[in-house]
Coordinates of C-alpha atoms and ligand atoms in Angstrom, one line a residue:
X1 CA 54.1 108.3 65.3
X2 CA 54.6 107.2 68.9
X3 CA 56.5 109.3 71.5
X4 CA 58.0 106.2 73.0
X5 CA 59.8 105.5 69.7
X6 CA 61.3 109.1 69.7
X7 CA 62.4 108.7 73.3
X8 CA 64.2 105.4 72.5
X9 CA 65.7 106.8 69.3
X10 CA 67.2 109.8 71.2
X11 CA 68.2 107.6 74.2
X12 CA 70.3 105.5 71.7
X13 CA 72.0 108.6 70.3
X14 CA 70.2 109.0 67.0
X15 CA 69.0 112.2 65.5
X16 CA 65.3 113.0 65.3
X17 CA 63.9 114.0 61.9
X18 CA 62.2 117.4 61.1
X19 CA 58.8 115.6 60.9
X20 CA 59.4 113.9 64.3
X21 CA 60.3 117.2 66.0
X22 CA 57.4 119.0 64.5
X23 CA 55.0 116.2 65.6
X24 CA 56.5 116.2 69.1
X25 CA 56.3 120.0 69.6
X26 CA 52.7 120.1 68.3
X27 CA 51.6 117.2 70.4
X28 CA 53.2 118.6 73.6
X29 CA 51.7 122.1 73.0
X30 CA 48.2 120.5 72.5
X31 CA 48.6 118.4 75.7
X32 CA 48.5 115.2 73.6
X33 CA 51.9 114.2 74.8
X34 CA 52.1 113.9 78.6
X35 CA 54.8 115.6 80.7
X36 CA 56.4 112.3 81.7
X37 CA 57.2 111.4 78.2
X38 CA 58.5 114.9 77.4
X39 CA 60.6 114.7 80.6
X40 CA 62.1 111.4 79.4
X41 CA 62.9 112.9 76.0
X42 CA 64.5 116.0 77.6
X43 CA 66.7 113.8 79.8
X44 CA 67.7 111.8 76.7
X45 CA 68.6 115.1 75.0
X46 CA 70.5 116.2 78.1
X47 CA 72.8 113.1 77.7
X48 CA 72.8 112.6 74.0
X49 CA 72.6 116.2 72.8
X50 CA 71.2 117.3 69.5
X51 CA 72.7 117.9 66.1
X52 CA 72.8 121.5 64.8
X53 CA 70.1 120.5 62.4
X54 CA 67.8 119.2 65.1
X55 CA 68.4 122.4 67.2
X56 CA 67.4 124.6 64.3
X57 CA 64.3 122.5 63.6
X58 CA 63.3 122.5 67.3
X59 CA 63.7 126.3 67.3
X60 CA 61.5 126.8 64.3
X61 CA 58.9 124.4 65.6
X62 CA 58.7 126.1 69.0
X63 CA 58.7 129.6 67.4
X64 CA 55.7 128.5 65.3
X65 CA 53.9 126.9 68.3
X66 CA 51.9 130.1 69.0
X67 CA 51.6 133.7 67.9
X68 CA 54.5 135.3 65.9
X69 CA 55.0 139.1 65.8
X70 CA 55.1 140.7 62.4
X71 CA 57.5 143.6 62.4
X72 CA 57.4 144.1 58.6
X73 CA 55.5 147.4 59.1
X74 CA 58.7 148.9 60.6
X75 CA 61.2 150.3 58.2
X76 CA 64.7 149.0 58.4
X77 CA 66.5 146.0 59.7
X78 CA 65.2 145.0 63.2
X79 CA 68.1 143.8 65.4
X80 CA 67.2 142.3 68.7
X81 CA 69.6 141.8 71.6
X82 CA 69.4 139.0 74.2
X83 CA 71.3 138.5 77.4
X84 CA 71.5 135.1 79.1
X85 CA 71.0 137.1 82.3
X86 CA 73.0 138.2 85.3
X87 CA 72.9 140.4 88.4
X88 CA 72.9 144.1 87.7
X89 CA 72.4 143.7 83.9
X90 CA 70.8 146.9 82.8
X91 CA 72.4 147.0 79.3
X92 CA 69.1 146.8 77.4
X93 CA 67.9 150.1 79.0
X94 CA 71.0 152.0 78.0
X95 CA 71.6 150.2 74.7
X96 CA 68.1 150.7 73.2
X97 CA 68.2 154.6 73.1
X98 CA 71.9 154.5 72.1
X99 CA 71.4 152.4 69.0
X100 CA 68.0 154.0 68.2
X101 CA 69.6 157.4 68.2
X102 CA 71.6 156.2 65.2
X103 CA 68.5 155.2 63.3
X104 CA 68.4 151.5 64.2
X105 CA 64.8 150.5 64.8
X106 CA 64.4 148.9 68.2
X107 CA 61.1 147.1 68.7
X108 CA 61.6 145.6 72.1
X109 CA 59.3 143.1 73.6
X110 CA 60.2 142.5 77.2
X111 CA 59.0 140.7 80.3
X112 CA 58.7 141.1 84.0
X113 CA 61.4 139.5 86.1
X114 CA 61.5 136.6 88.5
X115 CA 64.5 136.7 90.7
X116 CA 67.1 139.2 91.9
X117 CA 65.6 142.3 90.3
X118 CA 62.7 143.0 88.0
X119 CA 62.9 142.5 84.3
X120 CA 63.3 145.4 81.8
X121 CA 59.6 146.3 82.1
X122 CA 59.7 146.5 85.9
X123 CA 62.8 148.6 85.7
X124 CA 61.3 151.0 83.2
X125 CA 58.2 151.3 85.4
X126 CA 60.5 152.9 88.0
X127 CA 60.2 156.0 85.8
X128 CA 57.1 157.9 87.1
X129 CA 54.0 157.2 84.9
X130 CA 55.9 155.1 82.3
X131 CA 53.8 152.4 80.7
X132 CA 54.5 149.5 78.5
X133 CA 50.8 148.7 78.0
X134 CA 50.5 149.9 74.4
X135 CA 48.7 148.1 71.6
X136 CA 50.4 146.6 68.6
X137 CA 49.4 149.4 66.3
X138 CA 50.8 152.1 68.6
X139 CA 53.9 150.0 69.2
X140 CA 54.7 149.8 65.5
X141 CA 54.0 153.5 64.9
X142 CA 56.2 154.6 67.8
X143 CA 59.1 152.6 66.5
X144 CA 58.6 154.1 63.0
X145 CA 58.4 157.6 64.5
X146 CA 61.0 157.5 67.3
X147 CA 63.0 154.3 66.4
X148 CA 62.3 152.9 69.8
X149 CA 59.4 151.4 71.8
X150 CA 59.1 148.8 74.5
X151 CA 56.0 146.7 74.9
X152 CA 55.1 144.0 77.5
X153 CA 54.9 140.5 76.2
X154 CA 51.4 139.9 75.0
X155 CA 49.6 137.1 73.3
X156 CA 50.5 133.5 73.1
X157 CA 54.2 133.6 72.3
X158 CA 56.1 130.3 72.0
X159 CA 53.7 128.2 74.2
X160 CA 55.8 125.1 73.5
X161 CA 58.8 126.7 75.1
X162 CA 56.9 128.0 78.1
X163 CA 55.6 124.6 78.8
X164 CA 58.8 122.8 78.2
X165 CA 60.9 125.3 80.2
X166 CA 58.6 124.8 83.2
X167 CA 59.0 121.0 82.9
X168 CA 62.8 121.3 82.5
X169 CA 62.9 123.4 85.6
X170 CA 61.6 120.5 87.7
X171 CA 63.2 117.6 86.0
X172 CA 66.9 118.5 86.1
X173 CA 67.1 119.3 82.4
X174 CA 67.5 123.1 82.3
X175 CA 71.2 122.8 81.5
X176 CA 70.8 120.8 78.3
X177 CA 72.7 122.9 75.9
X178 CA 70.6 122.3 72.8
X179 CA 67.4 122.9 74.7
X180 CA 68.7 126.2 76.1
X181 CA 69.8 127.4 72.7
X182 CA 66.5 126.4 71.0
X183 CA 64.5 128.0 73.8
X184 CA 66.2 131.4 73.6
X185 CA 66.3 131.5 69.9
X186 CA 62.7 130.4 69.4
X187 CA 61.6 133.5 71.4
X188 CA 63.8 135.8 69.4
X189 CA 62.4 134.4 66.1
X190 CA 58.8 134.6 67.2
X191 CA 59.2 138.2 68.2
X192 CA 60.2 139.1 64.7
X193 CA 63.9 139.9 64.8
X194 CA 65.7 140.1 61.5
X195 CA 69.1 139.9 63.2
X196 CA 70.2 139.0 66.7
X197 CA 73.0 140.0 69.0
X198 CA 73.5 137.7 72.0
X199 CA 75.3 138.5 75.2
X200 CA 76.2 135.1 76.7
X201 CA 77.4 135.5 80.3
X202 CA 80.0 133.3 81.9
X203 CA 81.2 133.1 85.5
X204 CA 80.0 132.3 89.0
X205 CA 76.8 134.4 88.6
X206 CA 75.9 133.0 85.2
X207 CA 74.0 130.0 83.9
X208 CA 77.2 128.8 82.2
X209 CA 79.9 128.9 84.9
X210 CA 82.8 128.0 82.6
X211 CA 84.1 129.8 79.6
X212 CA 84.1 126.5 77.6
X213 CA 80.4 126.0 78.3
X214 CA 79.5 129.6 77.4
X215 CA 81.4 129.2 74.1
X216 CA 79.5 126.1 73.3
X217 CA 76.2 127.7 74.1
X218 CA 77.1 130.8 72.1
X219 CA 78.1 128.7 69.1
X220 CA 74.9 126.6 69.3
X221 CA 72.8 129.8 69.2
X222 CA 74.9 131.5 66.4
X223 CA 74.6 128.4 64.3
X224 CA 70.8 128.2 64.8
X225 CA 70.3 131.8 63.9
X226 CA 72.5 131.7 60.8
X227 CA 71.0 128.3 59.7
X228 CA 67.5 129.8 59.7
X229 CA 68.5 133.0 57.9
X230 CA 68.9 135.5 60.8
X231 CA 72.3 137.0 61.1
X232 CA 73.4 136.3 64.6
X233 CA 76.5 137.2 66.6
X234 CA 77.4 136.4 70.2
X235 CA 79.6 138.2 72.7
X236 CA 80.8 136.2 75.7
X237 CA 81.0 138.6 78.7
X238 CA 81.9 138.3 82.4
X239 CA 79.4 137.6 85.2
X240 CA 81.9 136.8 88.0
X241 CA 80.6 139.8 89.8
X242 CA 77.5 142.1 89.3
X243 CA 77.6 144.3 86.2
X244 CA 78.1 148.0 87.0
X245 CA 77.7 149.4 90.5
X246 CA 73.9 149.1 91.0
X247 CA 71.4 146.3 91.6
X248 CA 67.8 147.3 92.0
X249 CA 65.2 148.8 89.7
X250 CA 65.4 152.6 90.0
X251 CA 69.1 152.4 90.9
X252 CA 69.7 150.5 87.6
X253 CA 67.7 153.1 85.6
X254 CA 69.8 155.8 87.1
X255 CA 73.0 154.0 86.0
X256 CA 71.6 153.3 82.5
X257 CA 70.9 157.1 82.2
X258 CA 74.5 157.9 83.1
X259 CA 75.8 155.4 80.5
X260 CA 73.5 156.9 77.8
X261 CA 75.2 160.3 78.6
X262 CA 78.7 158.8 78.3
X263 CA 79.3 158.3 82.0
X264 CA 78.4 155.5 84.4
X265 CA 80.6 152.6 85.3
X266 CA 83.2 151.6 82.8
X267 CA 82.1 147.9 82.5
X268 CA 78.5 148.8 81.6
X269 CA 79.6 151.5 79.2
X270 CA 82.1 149.1 77.5
X271 CA 79.6 146.3 77.2
X272 CA 77.0 148.7 75.7
X273 CA 79.6 149.9 73.2
X274 CA 80.5 146.3 72.3
X275 CA 77.0 145.0 71.9
X276 CA 75.7 148.3 70.4
X277 CA 78.4 148.4 67.7
X278 CA 77.4 144.9 66.6
X279 CA 73.7 145.9 66.5
X280 CA 74.5 149.1 64.5
X281 CA 76.6 147.1 62.0
X282 CA 74.1 144.3 61.6
X283 CA 71.4 147.0 61.0
X284 CA 73.7 148.3 58.2
X285 CA 74.0 151.8 59.6
X286 CA 77.8 151.6 59.7
X287 CA 80.4 150.1 57.3
X288 CA 82.3 148.4 60.1
X289 CA 82.0 147.5 63.7
X290 CA 84.7 150.1 64.5
X291 CA 82.8 152.8 62.7
X292 CA 79.7 151.9 64.6
X293 CA 81.6 152.2 67.9
X294 CA 82.7 155.7 67.2
X295 CA 79.2 156.7 66.1
X296 CA 77.9 155.4 69.4
X297 CA 80.5 157.3 71.4
X298 CA 79.6 160.4 69.5
X299 CA 75.8 159.9 70.2
X300 CA 76.7 159.7 73.9
X301 CA 78.9 162.8 73.9
X302 CA 76.6 165.0 71.7
X303 CA 73.5 164.3 73.8
X304 CA 71.7 162.6 70.8
X305 CA 71.3 159.4 72.8
X306 CA 69.9 161.2 75.8
X307 CA 67.5 163.0 73.6
X308 CA 66.2 159.7 72.1
X309 CA 65.8 158.4 75.6
X310 CA 63.7 161.4 76.6
X311 CA 61.5 161.1 73.5
X312 CA 61.0 157.4 74.2
X313 CA 60.0 158.0 77.8
X314 CA 57.6 160.8 77.0
X315 CA 56.0 158.8 74.1
X316 CA 55.2 156.0 76.6
X317 CA 53.7 158.5 79.1
X318 CA 56.7 158.7 81.4
X319 CA 58.3 161.7 83.1
X320 CA 61.2 162.4 80.8
X321 CA 62.7 164.9 83.3
X322 CA 64.3 161.9 85.1
X323 CA 67.0 162.0 82.4
X324 CA 68.2 165.3 83.7
X325 CA 67.2 164.8 87.3
X326 CA 67.4 161.2 88.3
X327 CA 66.5 162.1 91.9
X328 CA 62.9 162.1 90.6
X329 CA 63.1 158.3 90.4
X330 CA 61.7 156.4 93.5
X331 CA 64.1 156.9 96.5
X332 CA 64.3 154.5 99.4
X333 CA 63.8 155.9 102.9
X334 CA 67.0 154.6 104.5
X335 CA 70.6 154.0 103.4
X336 CA 72.9 151.7 105.3
X337 CA 76.7 151.5 104.7
X338 CA 78.2 148.0 104.8
X339 CA 81.8 148.4 105.9
X340 CA 84.8 146.2 105.2
X341 CA 86.1 144.4 108.3
X342 CA 89.5 143.8 106.8
X343 CA 92.1 145.6 104.7
X344 CA 93.0 144.2 101.3
X345 CA 92.0 143.7 97.7
X346 CA 88.6 142.5 96.7
X347 CA 89.0 139.0 95.3
X348 CA 85.5 137.7 95.0
X349 CA 82.0 139.2 94.9
X350 CA 79.6 136.3 94.5
X351 CA 77.0 137.7 92.1
X352 CA 74.3 135.2 93.2
X353 CA 74.6 136.3 96.8
X354 CA 74.3 140.0 95.8
X355 CA 71.1 138.9 93.9
X356 CA 69.8 137.2 97.1
X357 CA 70.5 140.4 99.1
X358 CA 68.5 142.5 96.5
X359 CA 65.6 140.1 96.8
X360 CA 65.7 140.4 100.6
X361 CA 65.4 144.1 100.2
X362 CA 62.3 143.6 98.0
X363 CA 63.9 144.5 94.6
X364 CA 62.9 141.2 93.0
X365 CA 60.0 138.6 93.0
X366 CA 60.2 135.2 94.5
X367 CA 56.8 134.3 92.9
X368 CA 55.0 135.8 90.0
X369 CA 52.4 137.3 92.3
X370 CA 54.9 139.3 94.4
X371 CA 55.0 143.0 94.1
X372 CA 58.4 144.6 94.0
X373 CA 59.8 147.7 95.6
X374 CA 61.3 149.8 92.8
X375 CA 63.3 152.1 95.1
X376 CA 65.5 149.6 97.0
X377 CA 68.7 147.9 96.1
X378 CA 72.5 148.0 96.4
X379 CA 75.3 150.3 95.3
X380 CA 78.5 148.4 95.1
X381 CA 81.3 150.8 96.2
X382 CA 84.0 148.2 95.8
X383 CA 84.4 145.8 92.9
X384 CA 86.9 143.0 92.2
X385 CA 90.5 144.3 92.2
X386 CA 89.7 147.4 94.3
X387 CA 91.8 148.2 97.4
X388 CA 89.8 148.6 100.5
X389 CA 90.7 149.6 104.1
X390 CA 88.9 148.1 107.1
X391 CA 86.0 150.4 107.9
X392 CA 85.5 151.7 104.3
X393 CA 82.1 151.2 102.7
X394 CA 81.8 148.2 100.5
X395 CA 78.2 148.5 99.7
X396 CA 75.4 151.1 100.3
X397 CA 72.1 149.5 100.9
X398 CA 69.0 151.5 99.8
X399 CA 66.2 150.1 101.9
X400 CA 62.7 150.8 103.0
X401 CA 63.3 148.9 106.3
X402 CA 65.3 150.1 109.3
X403 CA 66.7 146.7 110.2
X404 CA 68.8 145.0 107.6
X405 CA 70.9 142.6 109.6
X406 CA 70.1 139.6 107.4
X407 CA 70.9 141.5 104.2
X408 CA 74.2 142.7 105.7
X409 CA 75.1 139.1 106.5
X410 CA 74.5 137.9 103.0
X411 CA 76.4 140.8 101.4
X412 CA 79.4 140.2 103.7
X413 CA 79.4 136.5 102.8
X414 CA 79.5 137.5 99.1
X415 CA 82.9 139.3 99.5
X416 CA 86.3 137.7 99.8
X417 CA 89.6 139.6 100.2
X418 CA 93.2 139.0 99.4
X419 CA 96.4 140.6 100.8
X420 CA 97.9 140.4 97.3
X421 CA 96.8 142.7 94.4
X422 CA 94.0 141.2 92.3
X423 CA 93.6 141.9 88.6
X424 CA 90.2 143.2 87.4
X425 CA 88.3 140.4 85.6
X426 CA 88.3 140.5 81.8
X427 CA 84.9 141.9 80.6
X428 CA 84.7 140.6 77.1
X429 CA 86.1 137.1 76.5
X430 CA 85.2 136.4 73.0
X431 CA 83.1 137.4 70.0
X432 CA 81.6 134.7 67.8
Ligands
URA501 N1 66.6 131.2 79.2 C1 65.6 130.7 78.4 O1 64.8 131.5 77.8 N2 65.5 129.4 78.1 C2 66.4 128.5 78.7 O2 66.3 127.3 78.4 C3 67.4 129.0 79.5 C4 67.4 130.3 79.8

């Protein structure tokens, strides 16, 4: 086979065969196919798209390009959840103990973050002494014992995707729908999920700005999952403003703890109940999604979910007393109130700008080598639809620096106001 023939075939709108896709993924992973040819193919895919069959085959080929995780030693149906990402998204941390408390095994492999805040592992490391550095044997036995463990990504998982994603990032081909769908699903398959719940974000702070694009991406991923025998459902949820009230690692842990106990901001709690009930249903622990939802509410109210969270934290060496006393999480030295300079209703909070502000405070990494400050971040006191009077606090900054003028400027530019009342944005747009 010659790569140039595959590029021309795709350029002319034809579908690639399974053999061609497998050959191309193997050749690219082994450095036999150069970046310039892979870039040309990615651009051809961007314009010509891929058929559902091509996407499923690309997903499997990428999932098999490196190590795969065998979770067969864990009893029960392993359901994984994936979010396409957004500012203030701490759902995994609340969801995992919630569903685990109902007997759903959660074997979570997570990464560190690049961008506005840390990834799930960074956030969990805000809990004093908590570690995700456990070996595979320990990981599997903790899930069997406690129904929940979180481990850092180890080994050589989906190297084809890693290489291709890096290339797409610098060749204008990240937003090729089929490539996004295959990229995300290949990682879920390689990490051993039996079933998958996807949270596809839409809005100004999401990858997919429009609802139409988000629906198309969700459908592409659901089709891939179901085509290759993994039950997959997707929820499309709002990312027109940060999720919940906090952005920043320790602050987000605190909010997740509140949600596990049945409190916290309504949007985070509702999203957790929506995603969690799908997970519980797919894991066959409830006869319907509705039944799963009431079981989750009961786990919040009875303290069962908080108990699972404590057991999980203690089992991974963390200080579980943070669940009762969140003040034991890292605290920033200074707080600064950012006050509204006009009276009205909040119309816009540009999530991406809030993300930039969190980065400026030190909550996220600009490069892989950066260290992050776990204590710093933002608490959003006013969200879209809220009434605010001039002089009232919009945002509280938690900072380890005395001067925050540049951060204040960015946060102020994220907010827009209206004299007319503004409806709160819809949280859940669609389930697929
Ligand atoms: N996230 C991924 O993992 N892959 C993509 O292609 C886009 C977002």
